[in-house]
C-alpha cells in the first residue's frame, strides 16, 4: 500500500438538478481492496461509475472535479475512453455474460483491441479463467453457451472477461448481491486473491463482506464521503458517529 | 348467484363463442372454397411448367419464379435499409423532435394504401430513375411497402436487448459501433429475421404496387436481368379473373394459382410465428 492508484479531488456529480455526489475527496490505494459502503442511494455506485466514466452514458449526468488515475485526470478532454476502460475494468451487479460461448465471452475484449491470433487468444482465455478460478469447471465446455452456467459461475466468467484485457483496476458493483451464499463465498475468496495483481474497488451492501475482504473502507451517506480509513480501524473504532450508527446496524 | 346474473353470464359466453366461431368459420369457408375449386389442377406439372396457349393451359412456373424474384429484390433493398434505420433510431438518434417526426413518418408509412406505393413507384423508380417497368422497379416498390414493417420489428428487437450487454461491452473498451455489431445486432437478429419473414408474406401477396411498375401480363420466359419484366402470382390471378377470354379453361388455373399463393403466404407467416414462439421459449429457458 505504498502508492495511490486513484486520487479524487472535489468531485461533484449531478443527475439533472439532483446533487448525487458532494465534494468527494479520497485516495484509492494500489493493489489493495477498497470497499465502498453505505445505504441505498448514498452515491457509492455513482462514485464507482465515475472511475471508468460509465456515467457518461446517463443523460443529464454531469461531473466536476478531478479524478486522477496514476496522476492524470480522466475527466480531461483528451482522455481516450477506450484506453481508460481497458485499464479500468468493471464487474456488474447482475452477472451479464453475452449470449455467446464461454470462450467468446472471455475473448471478446482482446478481440476488440485487435488480438486475432488463435493461439494467443486461447492462452489469454485459459489464463483469465484460471485467474477467476473458473478454469477447472469449464475447461471442457468452452464452446457451450455462457448463459447455461450457474449465476455464480456467470459472475466469475464476467470477472474473467474483465481480466482478459489486462486491466490495472477492477471495479465491482455489488458483485454478489444476486448470488447465493456459496457462490458469494467463492467470489469473496477470489477478490482476496485478485488484489495481488489488481487494484480492486468494490461496492457492497453487506458490511460483513466489506470487513472480510477489504483493506480500506470508505463510508458514503447522502452523497457525501463520511469516513475513510483502514477497514480494521473503521469497523472497530469509527471516528464519525454516523459511521458507527451505520455499521452497528442502527439504520441502512 | 341470482338467476338473472347467471343467464347473463351464459349469454355472454355463448355470444363470444359464436363470434369466435364466425371468425374461424369464415377462414375455413374461404379455404374450403379455394381448395374445392383449385385442388384438382395442382400437380407437379402445374408448378413447374410455363403457361401455354394464351394462358389457358400449362402451369404457372413463370409467375412463381417471378414472385420469388420480386421477394428477393424487395428484401435485398428493404432488409438492410430497414435494419440500419432502426439501428439509427434506437442507438444513435437523440430523443428530439426530428427523431420523433421520423418515427411518426415510418409508422404512417405502414398505413398508406398499397396502390399509393404503386403510383409512387411508377413516378419515382420507373420514370424519374429511368428503371422502366422492371423487376427492379417493382421489387423496390414492394421494398418500400415492407420498410415500415421491418423498421418496426427491428426497433422493438433492438430495444429488447438488455442494457446489461451494452454496459458490459462499453466497460471492456468497445466503441459504439463495435458494441452494436458484435453484441446488440447478434442478440436482436432472430427477432429481426422474424419481422422480415412476416413482411415477405405481405410483399408476395401484393398486386397494386406492381401493376404499374414491372408485373408482366405475360412473359414467355423467366427474367434474366433485373431490368426484365416479371410475371407474379397475385397479378396472374387478377389477369386470369378479369382479362380471360376462355373462362372455362382459365378459371381452374386461376384458383390453382390463388391456392399456391395462399400456401406460400401462409407458409411464410407460419414460419415467422413459429420461429418467434421458439425464440421466446429459448429466451425464457436462458433466464
mmCIF file of N, CA and C in Angstrom, chain A residues 5-6 24 32 46 52 76 88-89 91 94 108 122 132 142 152 157 160 174 195 202 208 217 226 235 252:
data_model
loop_
_atom_site.group_PDB
_atom_site.id
_atom_site.type_symbol
_atom_site.label_atom_id
_atom_site.label_comp_id
_atom_site.label_asym_id
_atom_site.label_seq_id
_atom_site.Cartn_x
_atom_site.Cartn_y
_atom_site.Cartn_z
ATOM 1 N N UNK A 5 -3.615 4.617 -6.409
ATOM 2 C CA UNK A 5 -3.933 4.412 -7.815
ATOM 3 C C UNK A 5 -4.817 5.556 -8.303
ATOM 4 N N UNK A 6 -5.868 5.804 -7.533
ATOM 5 C CA UNK A 6 -6.775 6.911 -7.852
ATOM 6 C C UNK A 6 -6.640 7.993 -6.790
ATOM 7 N N UNK A 24 -16.427 15.049 -3.129
ATOM 8 C CA UNK A 24 -15.763 13.837 -2.652
ATOM 9 C C UNK A 24 -14.250 13.988 -2.774
ATOM 10 N N UNK A 32 -4.771 -3.166 -3.663
ATOM 11 C CA UNK A 32 -5.439 -3.405 -2.388
ATOM 12 C C UNK A 32 -6.927 -3.445 -2.716
ATOM 13 N N UNK A 46 -22.714 5.388 -7.956
ATOM 14 C CA UNK A 46 -22.447 6.519 -8.846
ATOM 15 C C UNK A 46 -20.964 6.865 -8.815
ATOM 16 N N UNK A 52 -14.562 4.830 -14.178
ATOM 17 C CA UNK A 52 -14.289 4.446 -15.568
ATOM 18 C C UNK A 52 -15.208 5.209 -16.531
ATOM 19 N N UNK A 76 -10.184 14.848 -18.113
ATOM 20 C CA UNK A 76 -9.559 15.751 -19.064
ATOM 21 C C UNK A 76 -10.158 15.513 -20.451
ATOM 22 N N UNK A 88 -9.289 0.216 -16.663
ATOM 23 C CA UNK A 88 -10.178 0.136 -15.502
ATOM 24 C C UNK A 88 -11.378 -0.739 -15.857
ATOM 25 N N UNK A 89 -11.293 -2.009 -15.523
ATOM 26 C CA UNK A 89 -12.352 -2.952 -15.871
ATOM 27 C C UNK A 89 -13.505 -2.885 -14.879
ATOM 28 N N UNK A 91 -17.071 -5.060 -13.171
ATOM 29 C CA UNK A 91 -17.947 -6.225 -12.999
ATOM 30 C C UNK A 91 -19.247 -5.695 -12.403
ATOM 31 N N UNK A 94 -25.540 -7.565 -11.621
ATOM 32 C CA UNK A 94 -26.102 -8.827 -12.094
ATOM 33 C C UNK A 94 -25.120 -9.425 -13.073
ATOM 34 N N UNK A 108 -13.796 -11.719 -26.005
ATOM 35 C CA UNK A 108 -14.435 -10.523 -26.557
ATOM 36 C C UNK A 108 -13.549 -9.280 -26.439
ATOM 37 N N UNK A 122 -6.331 -18.295 -27.196
ATOM 38 C CA UNK A 122 -6.546 -19.461 -26.350
ATOM 39 C C UNK A 122 -5.780 -19.314 -25.035
ATOM 40 N N UNK A 132 -9.762 -16.243 -12.549
ATOM 41 C CA UNK A 132 -11.083 -16.097 -11.932
ATOM 42 C C UNK A 132 -11.588 -17.415 -11.343
ATOM 43 N N UNK A 142 -15.809 -25.070 -23.109
ATOM 44 C CA UNK A 142 -15.513 -23.685 -23.508
ATOM 45 C C UNK A 142 -16.408 -23.177 -24.635
ATOM 46 N N UNK A 152 -23.343 -17.970 -10.086
ATOM 47 C CA UNK A 152 -22.017 -17.749 -9.526
ATOM 48 C C UNK A 152 -20.932 -17.943 -10.570
ATOM 49 N N UNK A 157 -17.224 -15.749 -14.644
ATOM 50 C CA UNK A 157 -16.916 -15.580 -16.062
ATOM 51 C C UNK A 157 -16.793 -14.085 -16.399
ATOM 52 N N UNK A 160 -13.512 -13.017 -15.368
ATOM 53 C CA UNK A 160 -12.519 -13.470 -16.348
ATOM 54 C C UNK A 160 -12.541 -12.573 -17.585
ATOM 55 N N UNK A 174 -21.437 -4.265 -6.362
ATOM 56 C CA UNK A 174 -22.206 -5.290 -5.651
ATOM 57 C C UNK A 174 -22.206 -6.618 -6.402
ATOM 58 N N UNK A 195 -6.261 -9.060 -5.423
ATOM 59 C CA UNK A 195 -5.573 -7.823 -5.035
ATOM 60 C C UNK A 195 -4.058 -7.929 -5.138
ATOM 61 N N UNK A 202 -14.653 -2.197 -4.621
ATOM 62 C CA UNK A 202 -15.884 -2.983 -4.591
ATOM 63 C C UNK A 202 -16.973 -2.256 -3.800
ATOM 64 N N UNK A 208 -20.453 -7.167 6.566
ATOM 65 C CA UNK A 208 -19.564 -8.290 6.885
ATOM 66 C C UNK A 208 -18.630 -8.545 5.702
ATOM 67 N N UNK A 217 -11.785 0.990 3.729
ATOM 68 C CA UNK A 217 -13.225 1.157 3.576
ATOM 69 C C UNK A 217 -13.554 2.645 3.531
ATOM 70 N N UNK A 226 -18.249 10.147 4.214
ATOM 71 C CA UNK A 226 -18.231 10.497 5.629
ATOM 72 C C UNK A 226 -16.911 10.130 6.278
ATOM 73 N N UNK A 235 -14.073 -0.617 11.386
ATOM 74 C CA UNK A 235 -15.076 -1.485 11.983
ATOM 75 C C UNK A 235 -14.891 -1.669 13.499
ATOM 76 N N UNK A 252 -30.077 1.838 7.642
ATOM 77 C CA UNK A 252 -29.479 1.391 6.397
ATOM 78 C C UNK A 252 -29.896 0.061 5.948
#
